[in-house]
mmCIF file of C-alpha atoms in Angstrom:
data_model
loop_
_atom_site.group_PDB
_atom_site.id
_atom_site.type_symbol
_atom_site.label_atom_id
_atom_site.label_comp_id
_atom_site.label_asym_id
_atom_site.label_seq_id
_atom_site.Cartn_x
_atom_site.Cartn_y
_atom_site.Cartn_z
ATOM 1 C CA MET A 199 103.311 148.213 -40.116
ATOM 2 C CA LYS A 200 104.010 152.000 -41.237
ATOM 3 C CA SER A 201 105.329 152.947 -44.250
ATOM 4 C CA HIS A 202 105.630 156.749 -44.144
ATOM 5 C CA LEU A 203 106.600 159.601 -46.974
ATOM 6 C CA PRO A 204 108.717 161.726 -44.834
ATOM 7 C CA LEU A 205 109.151 163.859 -48.307
ATOM 8 C CA LEU A 206 106.228 164.780 -47.984
ATOM 9 C CA ASP A 207 106.760 167.564 -45.070
ATOM 10 C CA PRO A 208 109.752 169.002 -47.136
ATOM 11 C CA LEU A 209 107.607 168.842 -50.513
ATOM 12 C CA ARG A 210 105.837 170.287 -49.106
ATOM 13 C CA PHE A 211 107.853 173.192 -47.829
ATOM 14 C CA ALA A 212 109.766 174.125 -50.811
ATOM 15 C CA ALA A 213 106.183 174.036 -52.778
ATOM 16 C CA ALA A 214 105.108 177.043 -49.690
ATOM 17 C CA LEU A 215 108.509 178.396 -50.384
ATOM 18 C CA GLY A 216 108.799 178.866 -54.290
ATOM 19 C CA VAL A 217 105.015 180.770 -53.699
ATOM 20 C CA ALA A 218 106.846 182.507 -50.644
ATOM 21 C CA ILE A 219 109.674 183.821 -53.671
ATOM 22 C CA PHE A 220 107.734 184.327 -56.499
ATOM 23 C CA HIS A 221 105.331 186.799 -53.980
ATOM 24 C CA GLN A 222 107.529 188.790 -53.376
ATOM 25 C CA MET A 223 110.369 188.829 -55.138
ATOM 26 C CA PHE A 224 108.353 188.532 -58.935
ATOM 27 C CA TRP A 225 104.657 189.595 -58.389
ATOM 28 C CA SER A 226 105.109 192.184 -55.522
ATOM 29 C CA TRP A 227 106.311 194.596 -58.762
ATOM 30 C CA ALA A 228 105.593 192.660 -61.751
ATOM 31 C CA TRP A 229 101.530 192.568 -61.036
ATOM 32 C CA THR A 230 101.576 196.325 -62.610
ATOM 33 C CA SER A 231 101.316 194.409 -66.193
ATOM 34 C CA ILE A 232 98.227 193.384 -65.113
ATOM 35 C CA GLY A 233 96.403 194.230 -62.189
ATOM 36 C CA VAL A 234 95.839 195.466 -58.715
ATOM 37 C CA PRO A 235 96.457 192.885 -56.776
ATOM 38 C CA GLY A 236 96.078 192.533 -53.270
ATOM 39 C CA PHE A 237 96.202 194.012 -49.889
ATOM 40 C CA GLU A 238 99.066 193.958 -49.645
ATOM 41 C CA ARG A 239 99.795 196.735 -51.800
ATOM 42 C CA THR A 240 99.257 198.893 -49.610
ATOM 43 C CA VAL A 241 102.071 196.850 -46.980
ATOM 44 C CA ALA A 242 104.865 196.694 -49.807
ATOM 45 C CA ALA A 243 107.867 198.296 -50.280
ATOM 46 C CA ASP A 244 108.498 199.552 -53.690
ATOM 47 C CA VAL A 245 111.124 197.094 -54.251
ATOM 48 C CA LEU A 246 112.290 194.971 -57.596
ATOM 49 C CA TYR A 247 114.012 192.796 -58.413
ATOM 50 C CA PRO A 248 113.897 191.977 -62.168
ATOM 51 C CA SER A 249 117.498 190.449 -62.148
ATOM 52 C CA ALA A 250 115.701 187.196 -60.101
ATOM 53 C CA ALA A 251 111.884 187.225 -63.135
ATOM 54 C CA PRO A 252 113.811 184.001 -64.059
ATOM 55 C CA PHE A 253 113.941 182.503 -61.160
ATOM 56 C CA THR A 254 111.053 183.757 -59.375
ATOM 57 C CA TRP A 255 108.644 183.858 -62.292
ATOM 58 C CA PHE A 256 107.289 179.746 -61.781
ATOM 59 C CA GLY A 257 107.187 180.191 -57.971
ATOM 60 C CA TRP A 258 102.768 179.707 -58.208
ATOM 61 C CA VAL A 259 103.355 175.759 -59.228
ATOM 62 C CA GLY A 260 104.029 175.364 -55.758
ATOM 63 C CA VAL A 261 100.311 175.534 -55.259
ATOM 64 C CA GLU A 262 99.465 172.999 -57.724
ATOM 65 C CA ILE A 263 102.252 170.231 -56.145
ATOM 66 C CA PHE A 264 100.394 171.588 -52.895
ATOM 67 C CA PHE A 265 97.371 170.522 -54.168
ATOM 68 C CA VAL A 266 98.843 166.921 -55.157
ATOM 69 C CA ILE A 267 100.091 166.727 -51.686
ATOM 70 C CA SER A 268 96.654 167.379 -50.288
ATOM 71 C CA GLY A 269 94.483 164.477 -52.454
ATOM 72 C CA PHE A 270 97.109 161.972 -51.212
ATOM 73 C CA VAL A 271 96.854 163.118 -47.588
ATOM 74 C CA ILE A 272 93.430 163.817 -47.653
ATOM 75 C CA ALA A 273 92.497 159.776 -49.400
ATOM 76 C CA ASN A 274 95.380 158.143 -46.692
ATOM 77 C CA SER A 275 92.312 160.415 -43.699
ATOM 78 C CA ALA A 276 89.427 159.540 -44.864
ATOM 79 C CA SER A 277 90.337 155.488 -45.303
ATOM 80 C CA GLN A 278 90.754 155.760 -42.112
ATOM 81 C CA SER A 279 88.755 157.624 -40.273
ATOM 82 C CA SER A 280 84.629 157.730 -39.838
ATOM 83 C CA PRO A 281 82.904 160.212 -41.672
ATOM 84 C CA GLY A 282 82.594 162.728 -38.564
ATOM 85 C CA ALA A 283 86.359 162.026 -38.018
ATOM 86 C CA PHE A 284 87.199 162.847 -40.600
ATOM 87 C CA LEU A 285 84.539 166.040 -40.260
ATOM 88 C CA LEU A 286 86.835 166.466 -36.706
ATOM 89 C CA GLY A 287 90.068 166.179 -37.915
ATOM 90 C CA ARG A 288 89.992 168.714 -40.740
ATOM 91 C CA ALA A 289 88.144 171.348 -38.463
ATOM 92 C CA LEU A 290 91.273 171.320 -36.093
ATOM 93 C CA ARG A 291 93.290 171.638 -38.998
ATOM 94 C CA LEU A 292 92.615 174.149 -41.043
ATOM 95 C CA TYR A 293 90.848 176.348 -38.391
ATOM 96 C CA PRO A 294 93.557 176.795 -35.957
ATOM 97 C CA ALA A 295 95.170 178.104 -37.728
ATOM 98 C CA VAL A 296 93.559 180.595 -40.128
ATOM 99 C CA TRP A 297 91.983 182.086 -37.188
ATOM 100 C CA VAL A 298 95.357 182.986 -36.066
ATOM 101 C CA CYS A 299 97.232 183.952 -39.283
ATOM 102 C CA ALA A 300 93.961 186.170 -40.299
ATOM 103 C CA THR A 301 93.650 187.923 -37.328
ATOM 104 C CA ALA A 302 97.768 188.575 -37.724
ATOM 105 C CA THR A 303 96.579 189.766 -41.116
ATOM 106 C CA PHE A 304 93.981 191.764 -39.521
ATOM 107 C CA LEU A 305 96.136 193.841 -37.231
ATOM 108 C CA VAL A 306 99.027 193.975 -39.771
ATOM 109 C CA LEU A 307 97.011 195.864 -42.360
ATOM 110 C CA LEU A 308 95.047 197.168 -39.864
ATOM 111 C CA LEU A 309 97.744 198.715 -38.395
ATOM 112 C CA PHE A 310 100.294 199.409 -41.528
ATOM 113 C CA GLY A 311 98.013 199.944 -44.104
ATOM 114 C CA SER A 312 96.399 202.475 -46.323
ATOM 115 C CA ALA A 313 92.763 200.613 -47.083
ATOM 116 C CA PRO A 314 90.490 202.011 -44.694
ATOM 117 C CA ALA A 315 89.158 199.617 -42.409
ATOM 118 C CA SER A 316 85.793 199.222 -43.839
ATOM 119 C CA GLU A 317 87.548 197.701 -46.662
ATOM 120 C CA ILE A 318 89.214 194.551 -45.078
ATOM 121 C CA ILE A 319 86.526 193.425 -41.920
ATOM 122 C CA LEU A 320 84.463 191.593 -44.322
ATOM 123 C CA PRO A 321 87.005 190.018 -45.698
ATOM 124 C CA TYR A 322 88.505 189.041 -42.383
ATOM 125 C CA ILE A 323 85.306 187.560 -41.542
ATOM 126 C CA HIS A 324 85.295 185.593 -44.537
ATOM 127 C CA ALA A 325 88.630 184.004 -43.644
ATOM 128 C CA MET A 326 87.796 183.606 -40.204
ATOM 129 C CA LEU A 327 84.589 181.203 -41.331
ATOM 130 C CA MET A 328 86.559 179.888 -44.749
ATOM 131 C CA ILE A 329 84.149 181.180 -46.681
ATOM 132 C CA PRO A 330 85.376 181.876 -50.472
ATOM 133 C CA LYS A 331 84.538 184.873 -51.676
ATOM 134 C CA GLY A 332 82.756 184.192 -55.290
ATOM 135 C CA VAL A 333 83.848 186.199 -57.935
ATOM 136 C CA THR A 334 83.051 189.437 -57.009
ATOM 137 C CA GLY A 335 84.604 191.037 -53.523
ATOM 138 C CA GLN A 336 88.120 191.288 -52.012
ATOM 139 C CA TRP A 337 90.466 188.601 -50.288
ATOM 140 C CA LEU A 338 91.656 189.302 -46.850
ATOM 141 C CA ASP A 339 94.969 188.036 -48.656
ATOM 142 C CA GLU A 340 95.567 186.355 -51.912
ATOM 143 C CA VAL A 341 96.668 183.591 -51.328
ATOM 144 C CA TYR A 342 93.590 182.286 -49.315
ATOM 145 C CA TRP A 343 91.883 181.274 -52.566
ATOM 146 C CA THR A 344 93.529 177.755 -52.340
ATOM 147 C CA LEU A 345 91.421 177.450 -49.191
ATOM 148 C CA ALA A 346 88.313 177.555 -51.344
ATOM 149 C CA ALA A 347 89.793 175.025 -53.453
ATOM 150 C CA GLU A 348 91.006 172.718 -50.042
ATOM 151 C CA THR A 349 87.387 172.780 -48.719
ATOM 152 C CA ALA A 350 85.594 172.146 -51.659
ATOM 153 C CA PHE A 351 87.953 168.648 -51.911
ATOM 154 C CA TYR A 352 87.354 167.581 -48.723
ATOM 155 C CA GLY A 353 83.546 168.931 -48.778
ATOM 156 C CA LEU A 354 83.992 165.933 -51.722
ATOM 157 C CA VAL A 355 85.540 163.278 -49.695
ATOM 158 C CA LEU A 356 83.334 164.257 -47.081
ATOM 159 C CA CYS A 357 80.063 163.741 -49.113
ATOM 160 C CA ALA A 358 81.873 160.058 -50.883
ATOM 161 C CA MET A 359 82.275 158.786 -47.288
ATOM 162 C CA LEU A 360 78.851 159.558 -46.183
ATOM 163 C CA THR A 361 77.061 157.308 -49.210
ATOM 164 C CA LYS A 362 78.928 154.683 -48.139
ATOM 165 C CA LYS A 363 78.909 153.099 -51.605
ATOM 166 C CA ILE A 364 81.250 155.857 -53.388
ATOM 167 C CA THR A 365 85.142 154.590 -53.260
ATOM 168 C CA LEU A 366 87.977 157.052 -54.013
ATOM 169 C CA ARG A 367 88.584 154.797 -57.275
ATOM 170 C CA HIS A 368 85.445 156.420 -58.449
ATOM 171 C CA LEU A 369 85.914 159.563 -56.609
ATOM 172 C CA ALA A 370 89.648 159.598 -59.408
ATOM 173 C CA PHE A 371 88.301 158.504 -61.755
ATOM 174 C CA GLY A 372 84.650 160.958 -61.398
ATOM 175 C CA LEU A 373 87.419 163.646 -61.158
ATOM 176 C CA THR A 374 89.775 163.255 -63.585
ATOM 177 C CA ILE A 375 86.717 162.887 -66.452
ATOM 178 C CA TYR A 376 85.512 166.472 -64.546
ATOM 179 C CA SER A 377 88.459 167.945 -64.977
ATOM 180 C CA ALA A 378 90.268 166.981 -67.411
ATOM 181 C CA LEU A 379 86.746 168.240 -69.799
ATOM 182 C CA PHE A 380 87.280 171.661 -68.706
ATOM 183 C CA ASN A 381 91.046 171.917 -69.274
ATOM 184 C CA ALA A 382 90.381 170.330 -72.723
ATOM 185 C CA ILE A 383 88.661 172.674 -73.633
ATOM 186 C CA ALA A 384 90.390 176.313 -72.098
ATOM 187 C CA LEU A 385 93.713 174.941 -73.998
ATOM 188 C CA LEU A 386 91.447 174.509 -77.082
ATOM 189 C CA VAL A 387 89.819 178.477 -76.171
ATOM 190 C CA ALA A 388 93.618 179.681 -75.485
ATOM 191 C CA SER A 389 95.347 178.050 -77.924
ATOM 192 C CA CYS A 390 92.253 180.356 -80.707
ATOM 193 C CA THR A 391 92.494 183.403 -78.578
ATOM 194 C CA THR A 392 94.620 185.934 -77.052
ATOM 195 C CA PRO A 393 95.334 187.344 -73.219
ATOM 196 C CA SER A 394 92.952 190.962 -74.292
ATOM 197 C CA ASP A 395 90.288 188.823 -75.647
ATOM 198 C CA LEU A 396 87.890 188.146 -73.017
ATOM 199 C CA PRO A 397 87.031 184.244 -73.573
ATOM 200 C CA TYR A 398 90.278 183.803 -72.255
ATOM 201 C CA LEU A 399 90.348 185.042 -69.175
ATOM 202 C CA VAL A 400 87.145 184.064 -68.638
ATOM 203 C CA ILE A 401 88.511 180.330 -68.396
ATOM 204 C CA LEU A 402 91.608 181.804 -66.565
ATOM 205 C CA MET A 403 88.981 183.440 -64.181
ATOM 206 C CA PHE A 404 88.421 179.758 -62.840
ATOM 207 C CA ARG A 405 91.599 179.625 -61.538
ATOM 208 C CA VAL A 406 91.233 182.283 -58.182
ATOM 209 C CA PRO A 407 87.654 183.084 -57.940
ATOM 210 C CA CYS A 408 85.830 180.040 -58.864
ATOM 211 C CA ALA A 409 88.488 178.015 -57.238
ATOM 212 C CA ALA A 410 85.456 176.220 -54.895
ATOM 213 C CA PHE A 411 83.788 174.553 -58.337
ATOM 214 C CA LEU A 412 87.355 172.259 -58.869
ATOM 215 C CA LEU A 413 86.836 171.997 -62.933
ATOM 216 C CA SER A 414 90.533 173.438 -63.963
ATOM 217 C CA HIS A 415 92.199 171.978 -60.426
ATOM 218 C CA GLY A 416 90.060 168.739 -59.520
ATOM 219 C CA CYS A 417 92.489 166.653 -61.923
ATOM 220 C CA PHE A 418 95.275 167.960 -59.289
ATOM 221 C CA PHE A 419 93.708 166.147 -56.658
ATOM 222 C CA ALA A 420 92.465 163.255 -58.461
ATOM 223 C CA LEU A 421 96.093 162.331 -59.206
ATOM 224 C CA GLY A 422 96.835 162.506 -56.013
ATOM 225 C CA ILE A 423 94.280 159.969 -54.959
ATOM 226 C CA TRP A 424 95.108 157.845 -57.606
ATOM 227 C CA LEU A 425 99.356 157.725 -56.257
ATOM 228 C CA PHE A 426 97.635 156.801 -52.128
ATOM 229 C CA ILE A 427 95.837 153.959 -54.932
ATOM 230 C CA SER A 428 99.541 153.188 -55.968
ATOM 231 C CA ALA A 429 100.677 153.069 -52.583
ATOM 232 C CA ASN A 430 99.070 150.694 -51.743
ATOM 233 C CA ARG A 431 98.416 147.831 -54.652
ATOM 234 C CA GLU A 432 99.189 148.245 -58.475
ATOM 235 C CA LEU A 433 97.010 150.084 -60.399
ATOM 236 C CA THR A 434 95.624 148.159 -63.604
ATOM 237 C CA ALA A 435 95.243 149.227 -67.168
ATOM 238 C CA LEU A 436 92.159 151.326 -66.454
ATOM 239 C CA GLU A 437 93.408 153.501 -63.675
ATOM 240 C CA GLN A 438 97.050 153.734 -65.623
ATOM 241 C CA VAL A 439 95.132 155.294 -68.073
ATOM 242 C CA ALA A 440 93.104 157.892 -66.125
ATOM 243 C CA VAL A 441 96.814 158.959 -64.176
ATOM 244 C CA ALA A 442 98.048 159.712 -67.547
ATOM 245 C CA VAL A 443 94.996 162.252 -68.135
ATOM 246 C CA THR A 444 95.414 163.231 -65.021
ATOM 247 C CA CYS A 445 99.041 164.416 -65.761
ATOM 248 C CA LEU A 446 97.284 165.868 -69.232
ATOM 249 C CA SER A 447 95.439 168.048 -67.581
ATOM 250 C CA GLY A 448 97.543 169.192 -65.270
ATOM 251 C CA ALA A 449 100.357 170.092 -67.426
ATOM 252 C CA ALA A 450 97.538 171.808 -69.243
ATOM 253 C CA GLU A 451 96.377 174.036 -66.688
ATOM 254 C CA ILE A 452 99.829 174.803 -65.808
ATOM 255 C CA TYR A 453 100.967 175.724 -69.169
ATOM 256 C CA PHE A 454 97.988 178.745 -70.433
ATOM 257 C CA PHE A 455 98.196 179.550 -66.985
ATOM 258 C CA ALA A 456 102.162 180.547 -67.390
ATOM 259 C CA ASP A 457 101.027 181.103 -71.271
ATOM 260 C CA PHE A 458 99.009 183.483 -69.733
ATOM 261 C CA PHE A 459 101.710 185.393 -67.788
ATOM 262 C CA LEU A 460 104.455 184.967 -70.138
ATOM 263 C CA THR A 461 102.349 187.124 -73.320
ATOM 264 C CA SER A 462 101.161 189.673 -70.511
ATOM 265 C CA ILE A 463 104.567 190.390 -68.463
ATOM 266 C CA PRO A 464 106.854 192.574 -70.430
ATOM 267 C CA ALA A 465 110.007 191.131 -68.208
ATOM 268 C CA ILE A 466 109.620 187.623 -68.996
ATOM 269 C CA ALA A 467 108.513 187.338 -72.464
ATOM 270 C CA ASP A 468 111.958 185.464 -73.290
ATOM 271 C CA GLN A 469 111.128 182.083 -70.489
ATOM 272 C CA SER A 470 109.011 178.925 -71.295
ATOM 273 C CA ALA A 471 106.248 177.716 -70.304
ATOM 274 C CA LEU A 472 107.731 174.721 -69.870
ATOM 275 C CA VAL A 473 109.387 175.811 -66.903
ATOM 276 C CA PRO A 474 107.403 175.761 -64.371
ATOM 277 C CA ILE A 475 105.739 171.946 -66.528
ATOM 278 C CA ILE A 476 109.174 170.534 -65.776
ATOM 279 C CA VAL A 477 109.184 172.050 -61.802
ATOM 280 C CA TRP A 478 106.118 170.237 -61.251
ATOM 281 C CA ALA A 479 105.709 167.173 -63.289
ATOM 282 C CA ALA A 480 109.246 166.972 -61.123
ATOM 283 C CA ALA A 481 107.536 166.577 -57.963
ATOM 284 C CA VAL A 482 104.486 164.608 -59.250
ATOM 285 C CA LEU A 483 107.438 161.612 -60.161
ATOM 286 C CA VAL A 484 109.369 162.154 -56.945
ATOM 287 C CA ILE A 485 106.291 161.369 -54.385
ATOM 288 C CA ALA A 486 104.689 158.582 -57.152
ATOM 289 C CA LEU A 487 108.613 157.056 -56.389
ATOM 290 C CA ALA A 488 108.162 156.914 -53.216
ATOM 291 C CA ALA A 489 104.348 155.515 -53.372
ATOM 292 C CA LYS A 490 105.877 152.477 -55.437
ATOM 293 C CA ARG A 491 109.023 152.348 -53.055
ATOM 294 C CA SER A 492 106.025 151.950 -49.615
ATOM 295 C CA ARG A 493 104.092 149.337 -51.537
ATOM 296 C CA ARG A 494 107.391 146.949 -51.912
ATOM 297 C CA LEU A 495 108.109 147.952 -48.671
ATOM 298 C CA ALA A 496 104.223 147.507 -47.368
ATOM 299 C CA GLY A 497 104.815 144.474 -44.016
ATOM 300 C CA THR A 498 108.334 145.469 -42.866
ATOM 301 C CA ALA A 499 108.690 147.795 -40.289
ATOM 302 C CA SER A 500 110.030 151.412 -41.569
ATOM 303 C CA PRO A 501 112.297 154.010 -38.602
ATOM 304 C CA GLU A 502 110.174 157.261 -37.891
ATOM 305 C CA ALA A 503 110.698 160.031 -39.836
ATOM 306 C CA PRO A 504 113.044 162.785 -38.326
ATOM 307 C CA ALA A 505 111.384 165.568 -36.091
ATOM 308 C CA TYR A 506 113.025 167.890 -38.367
ATOM 309 C CA LEU A 507 110.833 166.732 -41.412
ATOM 310 C CA ARG A 508 107.797 166.721 -39.065
ATOM 311 C CA THR A 509 108.717 170.202 -38.008
ATOM 312 C CA LEU A 510 108.571 171.890 -41.886
ATOM 313 C CA GLY A 511 105.320 170.082 -42.461
ATOM 314 C CA LEU A 512 104.005 171.703 -39.921
ATOM 315 C CA ILE A 513 105.252 174.892 -40.892
ATOM 316 C CA THR A 514 104.325 175.469 -44.226
ATOM 317 C CA TYR A 515 100.356 175.531 -43.370
ATOM 318 C CA PRO A 516 101.211 178.876 -41.879
ATOM 319 C CA LEU A 517 103.845 179.890 -43.758
ATOM 320 C CA TYR A 518 102.164 180.216 -47.048
ATOM 321 C CA LEU A 519 98.685 181.962 -45.181
ATOM 322 C CA THR A 520 101.591 184.737 -43.508
ATOM 323 C CA HIS A 521 104.300 185.258 -46.328
ATOM 324 C CA ASN A 522 102.296 187.566 -49.045
ATOM 325 C CA VAL A 523 100.922 190.209 -46.524
ATOM 326 C CA ILE A 524 102.396 190.419 -43.541
ATOM 327 C CA GLY A 525 105.812 188.966 -45.065
ATOM 328 C CA ALA A 526 106.080 192.076 -47.574
ATOM 329 C CA ALA A 527 104.469 194.115 -44.596
ATOM 330 C CA ILE A 528 108.485 192.836 -43.019
ATOM 331 C CA ILE A 529 110.401 193.390 -46.240
ATOM 332 C CA ARG A 530 108.873 196.918 -46.096
ATOM 333 C CA ALA A 531 109.780 197.935 -42.277
ATOM 334 C CA LEU A 532 113.319 196.384 -43.600
ATOM 335 C CA VAL A 533 113.824 197.891 -46.256
ATOM 336 C CA ASP A 534 113.041 201.497 -44.128
ATOM 337 C CA ALA A 535 115.713 200.650 -41.745
ATOM 338 C CA GLY A 536 117.609 200.917 -44.692
ATOM 339 C CA LEU A 537 118.650 197.344 -45.940
ATOM 340 C CA ASP A 538 118.901 196.809 -48.958
ATOM 341 C CA ALA A 539 115.704 194.439 -50.840
ATOM 342 C CA THR A 540 117.022 191.735 -51.455
ATOM 343 C CA SER A 541 118.805 191.042 -47.669
ATOM 344 C CA ALA A 542 115.156 192.298 -46.545
ATOM 345 C CA LEU A 543 113.225 189.471 -48.532
ATOM 346 C CA TRP A 544 115.544 186.600 -46.510
ATOM 347 C CA ILE A 545 115.607 187.811 -44.030
ATOM 348 C CA ALA A 546 111.977 188.329 -43.419
ATOM 349 C CA LEU A 547 111.055 185.011 -45.153
ATOM 350 C CA GLY A 548 114.221 183.444 -41.888
ATOM 351 C CA LEU A 549 112.060 185.906 -39.491
ATOM 352 C CA LEU A 550 107.952 184.161 -40.902
ATOM 353 C CA VAL A 551 109.146 180.944 -40.500
ATOM 354 C CA LEU A 552 110.839 181.077 -36.927
ATOM 355 C CA VAL A 553 106.783 182.496 -36.022
ATOM 356 C CA CYS A 554 105.947 180.014 -38.232
ATOM 357 C CA TRP A 555 106.820 177.236 -35.645
ATOM 358 C CA PHE A 556 106.009 179.243 -32.891
ATOM 359 C CA ILE A 557 102.807 179.311 -34.064
ATOM 360 C CA CYS A 558 102.408 175.896 -35.008
ATOM 361 C CA ALA A 559 103.981 174.771 -32.178
ATOM 362 C CA LYS A 560 103.260 176.687 -29.348
ATOM 363 C CA ILE A 561 99.252 178.702 -30.487
ATOM 364 C CA GLU A 562 97.782 176.344 -32.427
ATOM 365 C CA PRO A 563 98.228 173.380 -29.919
ATOM 366 C CA ALA A 564 96.203 175.875 -27.261
ATOM 367 C CA VAL A 565 93.737 176.841 -30.002
ATOM 368 C CA ARG A 566 93.490 173.469 -30.511
ATOM 369 C CA CYS A 567 93.294 172.176 -27.205
ATOM 370 C CA THR A 568 90.370 174.629 -26.475
ATOM 371 C CA LEU A 569 88.100 173.973 -29.433
ATOM 372 C CA MET A 570 88.405 170.315 -28.445
ATOM 373 C CA GLN A 571 87.596 171.336 -24.969
ATOM 374 C CA ALA A 572 84.774 172.996 -26.632
ATOM 375 C CA LEU A 573 83.055 170.458 -28.723
ATOM 376 C CA ALA A 574 83.996 167.858 -25.984
ATOM 377 C CA HIS A 575 81.424 170.281 -23.679
ATOM 378 C CA PHE A 576 78.905 170.290 -25.613
ATOM 379 C CA GLY A 577 79.249 166.460 -26.883
ATOM 380 C CA LYS A 578 79.413 167.170 -30.522
ATOM 381 C CA LEU A 579 83.122 164.975 -30.640
ATOM 382 C CA PRO A 580 82.754 161.504 -33.241
ATOM 383 C CA LYS A 581 82.972 158.354 -30.893
ATOM 384 C CA ARG A 582 86.087 156.842 -31.945
ATOM 385 C CA GLN A 583 86.162 153.983 -34.918
ATOM 386 C CA PRO A 584 87.180 151.057 -34.003
ATOM 387 C CA ALA A 585 90.388 149.286 -36.148
ATOM 388 C CA SER A 586 89.120 146.376 -37.564
ATOM 389 C CA ARG A 587 85.906 148.579 -39.535
ATOM 390 C CA ARG A 588 87.625 149.917 -42.514
ATOM 391 C CA PRO A 589 85.525 152.350 -44.358
ATOM 392 C CA ALA A 590 83.903 151.885 -47.053
ATOM 393 C CA LEU A 591 85.467 154.104 -48.974
ATOM 394 C CA ALA A 592 88.733 152.181 -48.785
ATOM 395 C CA ARG A 593 87.231 149.686 -50.467
ATOM 396 C CA GLY A 594 89.064 148.411 -54.212
ATOM 397 C CA LEU A 595 92.136 149.208 -52.316
ATOM 398 C CA ARG A 596 92.197 145.564 -51.515
ATOM 399 C CA LEU A 597 94.887 145.446 -48.362
ATOM 400 C CA PRO A 598 94.562 143.821 -44.958
ATOM 401 C CA LEU A 599 93.054 145.676 -41.953
ATOM 402 C CA PRO A 600 94.459 148.553 -41.102
ATOM 403 C CA VAL A 601 96.438 149.910 -44.185
ATOM 404 C CA PRO A 602 100.057 150.421 -44.077
ATOM 405 C CA VAL A 603 100.490 153.378 -45.837
ATOM 406 C CA LYS A 604 100.954 156.992 -43.221
ATOM 407 C CA VAL A 605 101.877 160.396 -43.979
ATOM 408 C CA ASN A 606 102.065 163.146 -41.614
ATOM 409 C CA VAL A 607 97.791 164.232 -41.796
ATOM 410 C CA ALA A 608 99.054 167.012 -39.377
ATOM 411 C CA ALA A 609 101.205 168.726 -41.818
ATOM 412 C CA SER A 610 98.194 168.485 -45.057
#
């Protein structure tokens, strides 16, 4: 039986749209209060949206929502796959879109940006290979930092699968404790210092350059795993405590990043750091309620989700990868053509959604098919795992085979 969670697709799309609006309506002009942003500054128009700041400054919390959804979806995928199939599925999902979107971003920067080509070639190669840049260097597009966290999480899941001893429950507990300790220390440091102090900035540094360590973000992936487990069975008392810890840890990470924004950018000094926490908590609550409903309906047939919801999920990934640099370039072109800044923004986002639909519907499948043919030619495709065998990672879910909860892995 299937128990699909159709709300993950629109929720993920809404999170991506929130991040896009944050970058284009807030960060595009507010960054001057903190420092120089990425290459998007070389193609962006000189437009301001200060009146929209109270409604756009917290859109970055969509990233934290992404990570929770990823924890849920990847746990589902890993619980039904062999290590080889899991690795192949992740590669076929991540690389085709990155290759297409990174190449498009590179061409936009090359043709319309003011940065010399020598500065963007190495970041482009890193993006194509999905190699984290580390503490130094430059991203082709700053939004790519989240891929470092995602791939690090996928790597942990794969390693757990290879051991055949570490279960999803073990992995969730490990990430819960690991990330909670760091966020507790970060919150303590943030409460004792000001944004101008070095310790405060060192803590914040781990949010982007060191994302692959999962120090501040491991709690979000752990929460996603716990929500997946809760969709399959009731959580034990100890597991419920772990969920509470991940929620508090996630709220702490969001709080000290929001606090840094509010104390560093005068335009939003009167806003509350609780706003992004509330937005994130609302999204988590929706997922938790859907997971609980899925558990109650386990064993009963559920209707297929509408096709348009699946399409929204598929659009999300390329939209996230293209909205910053390419979106800024489109807005500048529209502003130069005579449109006002607000109209240019919404038209640009609409165009991006259409372009990303074309990418996920036409270009990505073609690239993915070519990649699969190449792998098949060299005999590197993993053998299909019999449905009667549950992966070791799924032990502890206490479910009949196969695992009934299935989500749109293609949208992850």
